[in-house]
Amino acid sequence: MRIAITLLLLVIGTVAFHIWSPWWFTPLASNWHAIDTTVDITIWVTGFVFIAVNLFLAFAIYRYRKRPDQPDRKAAYEPENKKLEGWLTIITAAGVAIMLAPGLLVWSEFVRPPQDAAEFEVLGQQWHWTFRFPGEDGRLGKVATQFISEKNPFGIDPRDEAGLDDILVSDNELHLPEGKPLKALLRSKDVLHNFTVPQFRVKMDLVPGLQSFVWFTPTKPGKYEILCEELCGIAHFAMRGKVIVEPEQAFTQWLAGKPTFAQSQQIAAGDPVKGQAHYATCAACHGPNGEGNPSLKAPRLAGMSEWYLKRQIHYFREGIRGASPEDKLGQQMAPMANTLPDQQAVVDVATYLSALPEFTPLTTIHGDTRRGRHYYVTCGACHGQQGEGNFATNSPRLAGQRDWYLKQQLLNFKAGLRGTHQKDSYGHEMLFMARILTDEQAIDDVLAYINSLDGVHE
Amino acid sequence: MKFLEKISEKPWQQIGPADGAALIERMPQTPPARVALRFFLAVVSVLFLLITITFLSRSQVADFQALAGAPWQPLTDPSRLWVNTGLLLLSSIAIQVAAYSAVRDRSAPTAWALGIATFTAALFLVGQLMVWRDLVALGYFVSSNPANSYFYLYTAIHGVHLLGGLIALTLVTRKVLAGGAIRSLGPGLSLCATYWHYLFALWLALFALLTSSPETYRLIAQLCGF
Amino acid sequence: MNHTPIADQQEGLHHPRSFLTKYIWSQDHKVIAIQYAATAIFVGLIAVVLSGLMRLQLGFPGSFDFINPSSYYQFVTMHGMIMVVYLLTALFLGGFGNYLIPLMIGTRDMVFPFLNMLSYWFYLVSVLILLASFFVPGGPTGAGWTLYPPQAILAGTPGTDWGIVLMLVSLAVFIVAFTMGGLNYVTTVLQARTRGMTLMRMPLTIWGIFTATVLGLLAFPALLVSAIMMLFDKLLGSSFFMPAIISMGEQLEHSGGSPVLFQHLFWFFGHPEVYIVALPAFGLVSDIIATHARKNIFGYRMMVWAIVIIGGLSFIVWAHHMYVSGMNPYFGFFFATTTLIIAVPTALKVYNWVLTLWQGNIHLTVPMLFAIGFIFTFIHGGLTGLFLGNVAVDLPLSDTYFVVGHFHMVMGVSPVLVIFAAVYHWFPKVSGLRFNEALGKWHFWITFLGAYAVFLPMHYLGFLGVPRRYYAMGDTAFLPDSAAGLNASITVAAIIVGVAQLFFIANIFLSLKRREVSDPNPWGCTTLEWQTPENPPAHGNWGEKLPVVYRWAYDFSVPGARWDFIPQNVAPEQVEWADRSLAPADHLPRHTGTENQSPDETDSSKTV
């Protein structure tokens, strides 16, 4: 009896939950209405079956339960009823067909991108998104894994002319024109990833060794998130990107600001001598040999990677870092970064600093290195087992950095003072990771462990 | 089709022993161990079939360099493998003879044939190991090419199955060592013989596959729709 | 030649002599069944704890600093693999299969008792290897239970040194164990049935277990192949599944392999695996429903056909797990069609369960409650499968919590409810004791309602777009704050359900301690296992003589019969009739001669 009523209540409750659930599809922002329609059809058909069969079940239990007042009642004897079973088969098959037919129709649209769809490439890696657009020739250049290097992260074949004018988007912010069919070619450098924008409804895996695709027409201007939806390692959940759908004109303008492959190959090398001259200003705080200064809270710069220094100076100059008034030290740095006259000066300084000799700074933070090691499993995935840093994961060197500086930065990430700026494509990931360190003790423990690392890649 | 007929019966209308008793009379014609062996051979066949499907699809990737075809490829002249094949064939024949003699309770021929079967089977395994050693000496390592990887994979799994057969054979013959009659070996040996023949046929198929030329692979792959 | 049914051949029936051979190195299928079940439930409990830890992280992210991303993914992986393979497969086939096959088909033991024992010990070894991975450097693998390469063996994933190797080796050993057991189950069902046990007189439990075992025998090789090939890639540097890769900035030596190939192999195993778990559950629940509704299973033939058809179709639907995997998208048409076709026989099974209840005499016992709970959750899980199987509908839902909700409902909660129904149903047979009904009911209500509260909302997180396998959502613009609240409530419900399993464990231990002796056939079952001379059945099961089967397994409430069930081994002459005129004609003895009247058929001691 109770179970019959419970089943009735569960059916009512499920339907109510379905109707009033605030958790439902995000508003559609692409051409794939048809997918939403097939979902609706499926919900109607399955919903009908769910209600009908369960109500019948509840009623059967209610009606035919054993009752003390009818001790002699016997069940009916009915081995089978061919006619009834036949009808049920037919009705079920019909219901299945009603769902399957539109599903296959939509799929046939999905597997055949329109002829005029504009192609672009999505390139995934652990744990970062980058993108590539064809240049004026409208063709993407050939790529191969063996061409991938620090200088050519997309692995474009330098001998292929079609690749020279390819436009490279190295950060994880993608802009797309509104109202045009687009075909995203998907490629991965390392493991499986999946390109998903919930509002577009469609998704597809990125598979190393082959190219897959997904096509859609963005229909609603706005900012959406790209999620990786295929498990790709421990920072999988932090592998996010942004899509900004905007009118064609704005898109073209954005694209024009990005370098072509040819341009990316022509960036002049830094000049350490000029860099040293520029550094004179910086030395006041960061020390004559870039060793940092505890009393002024200036971090060590000597021996940091060139690409990392360039990016951070650039961030300070653009207000991507050090913009928040609560980040007092960052605020001091921002105007100083702007004293460098031009982009070339930034490169020169970075080149100079990266070649300065190693040294081991004083340890100021103590903690439980065993617990720290446990935390560092996560950090090491990007920053390297020895804290040596890795260009491929966009992660700076940690070993040998001043521990009080690292602590300050971790606190900044946790407080949202760093990594939250719209244009900080790399710091965003660190927001997720800093949160793993639940309290100050955890930070101290992991820093104590980092202090024990030598930064030498095994 | 008999199965379909059988599962169309209406059991609620068949009360009483008649059908059942008849059914049971028929059953023992096949000993359970033989039924189990058939299922096991089906399992092993699925195993090798699946590897072969992956092999065919892998063979169509550009970096696949078949082990035979061109004169400088190591398996273009498969004489070593022919020797091993001969050993396995000998083993297969010997074990059949052993089974035949055991049923007739002839102990000397059984013992001889068993000895030959075991010895040649072991020699086959050694021979396969020698082929591996030669390949390694020629620089054909597991990892240097997918064709090599498949050669080692196939021969290793085939060898493990033969090794398992030898263990089973030991278990079967243990009875006699413990003082049982030669005749009692009959059923066990005849199962082993079936298994041996299967492994021999399987080896022939693998041999043919592994020493084929790239063109053959392309042809089969196309036929299979890769 | 004098004929002895194989079922009665005493040769090979191993008689235990000491405590060790009776309980440890036992070759008795009943003892092996209990060993299998106990081991499976033990690892299952570990997996339950792992799921609790995962839920703590998901419900209250950032509150538990011992759960970092790498341990989270390790928990996910181990939870999934243990539940699917080491708990469900082992418990249904190694546990219930071992216990019930010989008893239900009327034989003294499996046809190869020694192999059967070996099967358990190999299984135990595989479990130990799996658990050992918690104690090796780097811990267990965190590649997800699907172990997709390249990520499963590359940097950036936990346990790529030791964990993954132990996982693959453990799986290989498990498959060897399963093959030994499986050959035994199949051969026993085919060759050792007692006199009169025709195929169509077998209870559906046997049909389910038998078909699932055949599926397992043919599907597990695919997992074995992929495990061996991945071990080659990992340990010997071959490139079966590994294309050219830049891992963490370093160029690897691999080239040309295909990660999608692994997925095909894996799901060629993985989808039949779903039915390896589901078919035994279908069988067990059919028998439980019929027994406790005191009514024959409705459409027995259709139920058998459905089991066989589902089993066959399960081999051609695998790539519905791969619609968005980057495989040739044209495959989608074929696999969506086959997948939706398989829904038809499955739906018929559900109808027939419900129609069995219709006009029944439903005893709402503890096993029956769990069986009804199963019907409800299975309807839900089956219907949500139609979303994911239909290729276009799968696009927005794939890789989201909808998938998690779906497969837990259909492959987690549903089979587990059947397991509980079956344990309560057969407990009096296995132990000879009664269990505590009140505790059992508490266990049912909390588990059933709690599990629904856990998994129903997950579907809606999926509609919303919450991805699965995320350690934390962080700030994600499209997620309302209420999603975090929903996640927290799911966690609370999950913990309650987890803790409620103590009712079950307590019930078993209390019952074993109290020793209230049960009636030998408390539910009034017709199948042979309830007709053994001793309860619980002794070694050899049947005493002097094997039972002879005269009827199908569902002679409940036969019109005119005095009692509402007629066991399978009761001859037409022995049936007690209250009103002979009501009896179906074919149920009355046919006096057409004596051709089948052998002595041992007439002197059966059974009367009803």
PDB file of N, CA and C in Angstrom, chain C residues 115-150:
ATOM      1  N   LEU C 115      38.132 -26.155 -11.452  1.00  0.00           N
ATOM      2  CA  LEU C 115      38.255 -24.930 -12.241  1.00  0.00           C
ATOM      3  C   LEU C 115      37.473 -23.804 -11.576  1.00  0.00           C
ATOM      4  N   ASN C 116      36.349 -24.181 -11.001  1.00  0.00           N
ATOM      5  CA  ASN C 116      35.504 -23.204 -10.330  1.00  0.00           C
ATOM      6  C   ASN C 116      36.240 -22.585  -9.146  1.00  0.00           C
ATOM      7  N   MET C 117      36.909 -23.432  -8.390  1.00  0.00           N
ATOM      8  CA  MET C 117      37.681 -22.937  -7.257  1.00  0.00           C
ATOM      9  C   MET C 117      38.820 -22.043  -7.743  1.00  0.00           C
ATOM     10  N   LEU C 118      39.473 -22.507  -8.803  1.00  0.00           N
ATOM     11  CA  LEU C 118      40.574 -21.722  -9.362  1.00  0.00           C
ATOM     12  C   LEU C 118      40.073 -20.343  -9.798  1.00  0.00           C
ATOM     13  N   SER C 119      38.886 -20.324 -10.378  1.00  0.00           N
ATOM     14  CA  SER C 119      38.294 -19.076 -10.827  1.00  0.00           C
ATOM     15  C   SER C 119      38.202 -18.078  -9.669  1.00  0.00           C
ATOM     16  N   TYR C 120      37.727 -18.559  -8.509  1.00  0.00           N
ATOM     17  CA  TYR C 120      37.630 -17.637  -7.376  1.00  0.00           C
ATOM     18  C   TYR C 120      39.001 -17.129  -6.954  1.00  0.00           C
ATOM     19  N   TRP C 121      39.983 -18.025  -6.910  1.00  0.00           N
ATOM     20  CA  TRP C 121      41.300 -17.576  -6.415  1.00  0.00           C
ATOM     21  C   TRP C 121      41.956 -16.614  -7.387  1.00  0.00           C
ATOM     22  N   PHE C 122      41.740 -16.815  -8.653  1.00  0.00           N
ATOM     23  CA  PHE C 122      42.248 -15.830  -9.618  1.00  0.00           C
ATOM     24  C   PHE C 122      41.541 -14.488  -9.421  1.00  0.00           C
ATOM     25  N   TYR C 123      40.231 -14.562  -9.174  1.00  0.00           N
ATOM     26  CA  TYR C 123      39.480 -13.322  -8.937  1.00  0.00           C
ATOM     27  C   TYR C 123      40.045 -12.594  -7.718  1.00  0.00           C
ATOM     28  N   LEU C 124      40.291 -13.377  -6.656  1.00  0.00           N
ATOM     29  CA  LEU C 124      40.831 -12.749  -5.449  1.00  0.00           C
ATOM     30  C   LEU C 124      42.181 -12.092  -5.746  1.00  0.00           C
ATOM     31  N   VAL C 125      43.006 -12.782  -6.518  1.00  0.00           N
ATOM     32  CA  VAL C 125      44.313 -12.201  -6.864  1.00  0.00           C
ATOM     33  C   VAL C 125      44.121 -10.898  -7.646  1.00  0.00           C
ATOM     34  N   SER C 126      43.167 -10.894  -8.568  1.00  0.00           N
ATOM     35  CA  SER C 126      42.963  -9.670  -9.346  1.00  0.00           C
ATOM     36  C   SER C 126      42.514  -8.533  -8.442  1.00  0.00           C
ATOM     37  N   VAL C 127      41.685  -8.847  -7.467  1.00  0.00           N
ATOM     38  CA  VAL C 127      41.238  -7.814  -6.522  1.00  0.00           C
ATOM     39  C   VAL C 127      42.436  -7.291  -5.718  1.00  0.00           C
ATOM     40  N   LEU C 128      43.297  -8.221  -5.276  1.00  0.00           N
ATOM     41  CA  LEU C 128      44.447  -7.790  -4.477  1.00  0.00           C
ATOM     42  C   LEU C 128      45.393  -6.923  -5.296  1.00  0.00           C
ATOM     43  N   ILE C 129      45.596  -7.291  -6.560  1.00  0.00           N
ATOM     44  CA  ILE C 129      46.463  -6.468  -7.418  1.00  0.00           C
ATOM     45  C   ILE C 129      45.863  -5.077  -7.562  1.00  0.00           C
ATOM     46  N   LEU C 130      44.549  -5.047  -7.756  1.00  0.00           N
ATOM     47  CA  LEU C 130      43.871  -3.762  -7.923  1.00  0.00           C
ATOM     48  C   LEU C 130      44.047  -2.912  -6.665  1.00  0.00           C
ATOM     49  N   LEU C 131      43.814  -3.534  -5.506  1.00  0.00           N
ATOM     50  CA  LEU C 131      43.910  -2.763  -4.264  1.00  0.00           C
ATOM     51  C   LEU C 131      45.348  -2.369  -3.968  1.00  0.00           C
ATOM     52  N   ALA C 132      46.295  -3.191  -4.442  1.00  0.00           N
ATOM     53  CA  ALA C 132      47.705  -2.860  -4.211  1.00  0.00           C
ATOM     54  C   ALA C 132      48.049  -1.519  -4.833  1.00  0.00           C
ATOM     55  N   SER C 133      47.298  -1.131  -5.872  1.00  0.00           N
ATOM     56  CA  SER C 133      47.672   0.115  -6.545  1.00  0.00           C
ATOM     57  C   SER C 133      47.461   1.327  -5.639  1.00  0.00           C
ATOM     58  N   PHE C 134      46.706   1.161  -4.548  1.00  0.00           N
ATOM     59  CA  PHE C 134      46.588   2.275  -3.596  1.00  0.00           C
ATOM     60  C   PHE C 134      47.893   2.506  -2.840  1.00  0.00           C
ATOM     61  N   PHE C 135      48.755   1.501  -2.844  1.00  0.00           N
ATOM     62  CA  PHE C 135      49.943   1.581  -1.997  1.00  0.00           C
ATOM     63  C   PHE C 135      51.242   1.702  -2.773  1.00  0.00           C
ATOM     64  N   VAL C 136      51.156   1.903  -4.083  1.00  0.00           N
ATOM     65  CA  VAL C 136      52.387   2.029  -4.864  1.00  0.00           C
ATOM     66  C   VAL C 136      52.695   3.512  -5.088  1.00  0.00           C
ATOM     67  N   PRO C 137      53.940   3.837  -5.466  1.00  0.00           N
ATOM     68  CA  PRO C 137      54.267   5.252  -5.706  1.00  0.00           C
ATOM     69  C   PRO C 137      53.362   5.832  -6.790  1.00  0.00           C
ATOM     70  N   GLY C 138      52.790   6.992  -6.509  1.00  0.00           N
ATOM     71  CA  GLY C 138      51.901   7.615  -7.484  1.00  0.00           C
ATOM     72  C   GLY C 138      50.456   7.195  -7.347  1.00  0.00           C
ATOM     73  N   GLY C 139      50.216   6.111  -6.593  1.00  0.00           N
ATOM     74  CA  GLY C 139      48.849   5.681  -6.348  1.00  0.00           C
ATOM     75  C   GLY C 139      48.195   5.062  -7.564  1.00  0.00           C
ATOM     76  N   PRO C 140      46.887   4.778  -7.436  1.00  0.00           N
ATOM     77  CA  PRO C 140      46.182   4.129  -8.542  1.00  0.00           C
ATOM     78  C   PRO C 140      46.025   5.074  -9.716  1.00  0.00           C
ATOM     79  N   THR C 141      45.647   4.494 -10.858  1.00  0.00           N
ATOM     80  CA  THR C 141      45.482   5.337 -12.028  1.00  0.00           C
ATOM     81  C   THR C 141      44.264   6.243 -11.869  1.00  0.00           C
ATOM     82  N   GLY C 142      44.367   7.425 -12.465  1.00  0.00           N
ATOM     83  CA  GLY C 142      43.264   8.378 -12.414  1.00  0.00           C
ATOM     84  C   GLY C 142      42.778   8.709 -13.799  1.00  0.00           C
ATOM     85  N   ALA C 143      42.807   7.707 -14.684  1.00  0.00           N
ATOM     86  CA  ALA C 143      42.496   7.957 -16.085  1.00  0.00           C
ATOM     87  C   ALA C 143      41.017   7.844 -16.390  1.00  0.00           C
ATOM     88  N   GLY C 144      40.184   7.656 -15.360  1.00  0.00           N
ATOM     89  CA  GLY C 144      38.779   7.389 -15.615  1.00  0.00           C
ATOM     90  C   GLY C 144      38.612   5.907 -15.849  1.00  0.00           C
ATOM     91  N   TRP C 145      37.414   5.357 -15.568  1.00  0.00           N
ATOM     92  CA  TRP C 145      37.316   3.893 -15.623  1.00  0.00           C
ATOM     93  C   TRP C 145      37.473   3.393 -17.043  1.00  0.00           C
ATOM     94  N   THR C 146      37.315   4.289 -18.051  1.00  0.00           N
ATOM     95  CA  THR C 146      37.476   3.856 -19.430  1.00  0.00           C
ATOM     96  C   THR C 146      38.936   3.783 -19.850  1.00  0.00           C
ATOM     97  N   LEU C 147      39.830   4.293 -19.029  1.00  0.00           N
ATOM     98  CA  LEU C 147      41.280   4.156 -19.254  1.00  0.00           C
ATOM     99  C   LEU C 147      41.724   4.602 -20.649  1.00  0.00           C
ATOM    100  N   TYR C 148      41.092   5.645 -21.167  1.00  0.00           N
ATOM    101  CA  TYR C 148      41.410   6.062 -22.526  1.00  0.00           C
ATOM    102  C   TYR C 148      42.880   6.457 -22.670  1.00  0.00           C
ATOM    103  N   PRO C 149      43.584   5.856 -23.629  1.00  0.00           N
ATOM    104  CA  PRO C 149      44.877   6.405 -23.984  1.00  0.00           C
ATOM    105  C   PRO C 149      44.642   7.591 -24.914  1.00  0.00           C
ATOM    106  N   PRO C 150      45.585   8.453 -25.130  1.00  0.00           N
ATOM    107  CA  PRO C 150      46.946   8.447 -24.587  1.00  0.00           C
ATOM    108  C   PRO C 150      47.036   8.864 -23.121  1.00  0.00           C
TER     109      PRO C 150
END
